[in-house]
């Protein structure tokens, strides 16, 4: 399928659920507040990770056909097609 990157991001975000449930299962207010704080921190790191992945997906859309891909294999193949030392077409104008 063409959703390999989305699958990886979704699976990596499941750890937030485990932290919140562990704090809730302690049946006390302070561990629950700590778990919510930790989960907020984990979500903020996942936002930055998602933006980094978006940049890799955008770089795959700079091929001649102009179609990007969310496939992990397609991203690797798009990076192999680029010549080493060539300038990036990411900031081309017009």
PDB file of C-alpha atoms in Angstrom:
ATOM      1  CA  UNK A   1       0.000   0.000   0.000  1.00  0.00           C
ATOM      2  CA  UNK A   2       0.963   3.612  -0.379  1.00  0.00           C
ATOM      3  CA  UNK A   3       0.529   4.545   3.306  1.00  0.00           C
ATOM      4  CA  UNK A   4       3.718   3.195   4.871  1.00  0.00           C
ATOM      5  CA  UNK A   5       4.726   6.525   6.401  1.00  0.00           C
ATOM      6  CA  UNK A   6       1.287   7.105   7.906  1.00  0.00           C
ATOM      7  CA  UNK A   7       1.330   3.603   9.386  1.00  0.00           C
ATOM      8  CA  UNK A   8       4.704   4.226  11.035  1.00  0.00           C
ATOM      9  CA  UNK A   9       3.542   7.535  12.503  1.00  0.00           C
ATOM     10  CA  UNK A  10       0.358   5.931  13.793  1.00  0.00           C
ATOM     11  CA  UNK A  11       2.120   3.011  15.455  1.00  0.00           C
ATOM     12  CA  UNK A  12       4.702   5.282  17.079  1.00  0.00           C
ATOM     13  CA  UNK A  13       1.950   7.424  18.603  1.00  0.00           C
ATOM     14  CA  UNK A  14       0.401   4.496  20.481  1.00  0.00           C
ATOM     15  CA  UNK A  15       2.904   4.951  23.307  1.00  0.00           C
ATOM     16  CA  UNK A  16       1.021   8.098  24.389  1.00  0.00           C
ATOM     17  CA  UNK A  17      -2.041   5.990  25.109  1.00  0.00           C
ATOM     18  CA  UNK A  18      -0.018   3.608  27.283  1.00  0.00           C
ATOM     19  CA  UNK A  19       1.411   6.424  29.394  1.00  0.00           C
ATOM     20  CA  UNK A  20      -2.010   7.989  29.992  1.00  0.00           C
ATOM     21  CA  UNK A  21      -3.575   4.645  30.890  1.00  0.00           C
ATOM     22  CA  UNK A  22      -0.743   3.875  33.316  1.00  0.00           C
ATOM     23  CA  UNK A  23      -1.320   7.175  35.105  1.00  0.00           C
ATOM     24  CA  UNK A  24      -5.064   6.626  35.166  1.00  0.00           C
ATOM     25  CA  UNK A  25      -4.713   3.071  36.478  1.00  0.00           C
ATOM     26  CA  UNK A  26      -2.792   4.293  39.544  1.00  0.00           C
ATOM     27  CA  UNK A  27      -6.092   5.709  40.891  1.00  0.00           C
ATOM     28  CA  UNK A  28      -4.449   8.854  42.225  1.00  0.00           C
ATOM     29  CA  UNK A  29      -4.438  12.446  41.040  1.00  0.00           C
ATOM     30  CA  UNK A  30      -0.706  13.166  40.980  1.00  0.00           C
ATOM     31  CA  UNK A  31       0.383  10.229  38.802  1.00  0.00           C
ATOM     32  CA  UNK A  32      -2.478  11.063  36.431  1.00  0.00           C
ATOM     33  CA  UNK A  33      -1.278  14.667  36.179  1.00  0.00           C
ATOM     34  CA  UNK A  34       2.269  13.436  35.568  1.00  0.00           C
ATOM     35  CA  UNK A  35       1.044  11.080  32.878  1.00  0.00           C
ATOM     36  CA  UNK A  36      -0.891  13.869  31.169  1.00  0.00           C
ATOM     37  CA  UNK A  37       2.199  16.075  31.280  1.00  0.00           C
ATOM     38  CA  UNK A  38       4.347  13.297  29.817  1.00  0.00           C
ATOM     39  CA  UNK A  39       1.801  12.574  27.098  1.00  0.00           C
ATOM     40  CA  UNK A  40       1.647  16.276  26.149  1.00  0.00           C
ATOM     41  CA  UNK A  41       5.427  16.271  25.834  1.00  0.00           C
ATOM     42  CA  UNK A  42       5.350  13.117  23.698  1.00  0.00           C
ATOM     43  CA  UNK A  43       2.717  14.628  21.404  1.00  0.00           C
ATOM     44  CA  UNK A  44       4.797  17.770  20.942  1.00  0.00           C
ATOM     45  CA  UNK A  45       7.775  15.643  19.896  1.00  0.00           C
ATOM     46  CA  UNK A  46       5.565  13.715  17.482  1.00  0.00           C
ATOM     47  CA  UNK A  47       4.488  16.950  15.802  1.00  0.00           C
ATOM     48  CA  UNK A  48       8.120  17.795  15.069  1.00  0.00           C
ATOM     49  CA  UNK A  49       8.730  14.248  13.840  1.00  0.00           C
ATOM     50  CA  UNK A  50       5.695  14.484  11.560  1.00  0.00           C
ATOM     51  CA  UNK A  51       6.938  17.737  10.051  1.00  0.00           C
ATOM     52  CA  UNK A  52      10.302  16.109   9.343  1.00  0.00           C
ATOM     53  CA  UNK A  53       8.528  13.231   7.586  1.00  0.00           C
ATOM     54  CA  UNK A  54       6.465  15.712   5.563  1.00  0.00           C
ATOM     55  CA  UNK A  55       9.681  17.247   4.243  1.00  0.00           C
ATOM     56  CA  UNK A  56      10.842  13.825   3.032  1.00  0.00           C
ATOM     57  CA  UNK A  57       7.490  13.232   1.325  1.00  0.00           C
ATOM     58  CA  UNK A  58       7.657  16.658  -0.326  1.00  0.00           C
ATOM     59  CA  UNK A  59      11.114  15.898  -1.679  1.00  0.00           C
ATOM     60  CA  UNK A  60       9.728  12.810  -3.429  1.00  0.00           C
ATOM     61  CA  UNK A  61       7.259  14.986  -5.328  1.00  0.00           C
ATOM     62  CA  UNK A  62      10.133  16.746  -7.109  1.00  0.00           C
ATOM     63  CA  UNK A  63      10.503  13.957  -9.641  1.00  0.00           C
ATOM     64  CA  UNK A  64       9.773  14.490 -13.326  1.00  0.00           C
ATOM     65  CA  UNK A  65       6.210  13.215 -13.028  1.00  0.00           C
ATOM     66  CA  UNK A  66       5.536  15.429  -9.976  1.00  0.00           C
ATOM     67  CA  UNK A  67       3.712  12.785  -7.962  1.00  0.00           C
ATOM     68  CA  UNK A  68       4.753  12.325  -4.351  1.00  0.00           C
ATOM     69  CA  UNK A  69       4.490   9.051  -2.481  1.00  0.00           C
ATOM     70  CA  UNK A  70       3.892   7.913   1.072  1.00  0.00           C
ATOM     71  CA  UNK A  71       5.508   4.546   0.423  1.00  0.00           C
ATOM     72  CA  UNK A  72       8.762   3.930   2.301  1.00  0.00           C
ATOM     73  CA  UNK A  73      10.193   2.137  -0.720  1.00  0.00           C
ATOM     74  CA  UNK A  74       9.162   4.998  -3.006  1.00  0.00           C
ATOM     75  CA  UNK A  75      10.901   7.544  -0.762  1.00  0.00           C
ATOM     76  CA  UNK A  76      14.135   5.553  -0.815  1.00  0.00           C
ATOM     77  CA  UNK A  77      13.955   5.111  -4.591  1.00  0.00           C
ATOM     78  CA  UNK A  78      13.348   8.840  -5.061  1.00  0.00           C
ATOM     79  CA  UNK A  79      16.417   9.653  -2.977  1.00  0.00           C
ATOM     80  CA  UNK A  80      18.522   7.224  -5.043  1.00  0.00           C
ATOM     81  CA  UNK A  81      17.500   8.932  -8.289  1.00  0.00           C
ATOM     82  CA  UNK A  82      19.036  12.198  -7.168  1.00  0.00           C
ATOM     83  CA  UNK A  83      22.623  12.713  -8.233  1.00  0.00           C
ATOM     84  CA  UNK A  84      25.074  13.333  -5.409  1.00  0.00           C
ATOM     85  CA  UNK A  85      26.255  16.922  -5.312  1.00  0.00           C
ATOM     86  CA  UNK A  86      23.335  18.198  -7.397  1.00  0.00           C
ATOM     87  CA  UNK A  87      21.497  21.220  -6.152  1.00  0.00           C
ATOM     88  CA  UNK A  88      18.074  20.738  -4.675  1.00  0.00           C
ATOM     89  CA  UNK A  89      15.036  21.563  -6.782  1.00  0.00           C
ATOM     90  CA  UNK A  90      13.067  22.262  -3.626  1.00  0.00           C
ATOM     91  CA  UNK A  91      13.377  26.047  -3.916  1.00  0.00           C
ATOM     92  CA  UNK A  92      12.993  26.406  -7.663  1.00  0.00           C
ATOM     93  CA  UNK A  93      11.016  29.410  -8.819  1.00  0.00           C
ATOM     94  CA  UNK A  94       8.375  29.353 -11.489  1.00  0.00           C
TER      95      UNK A  94
END
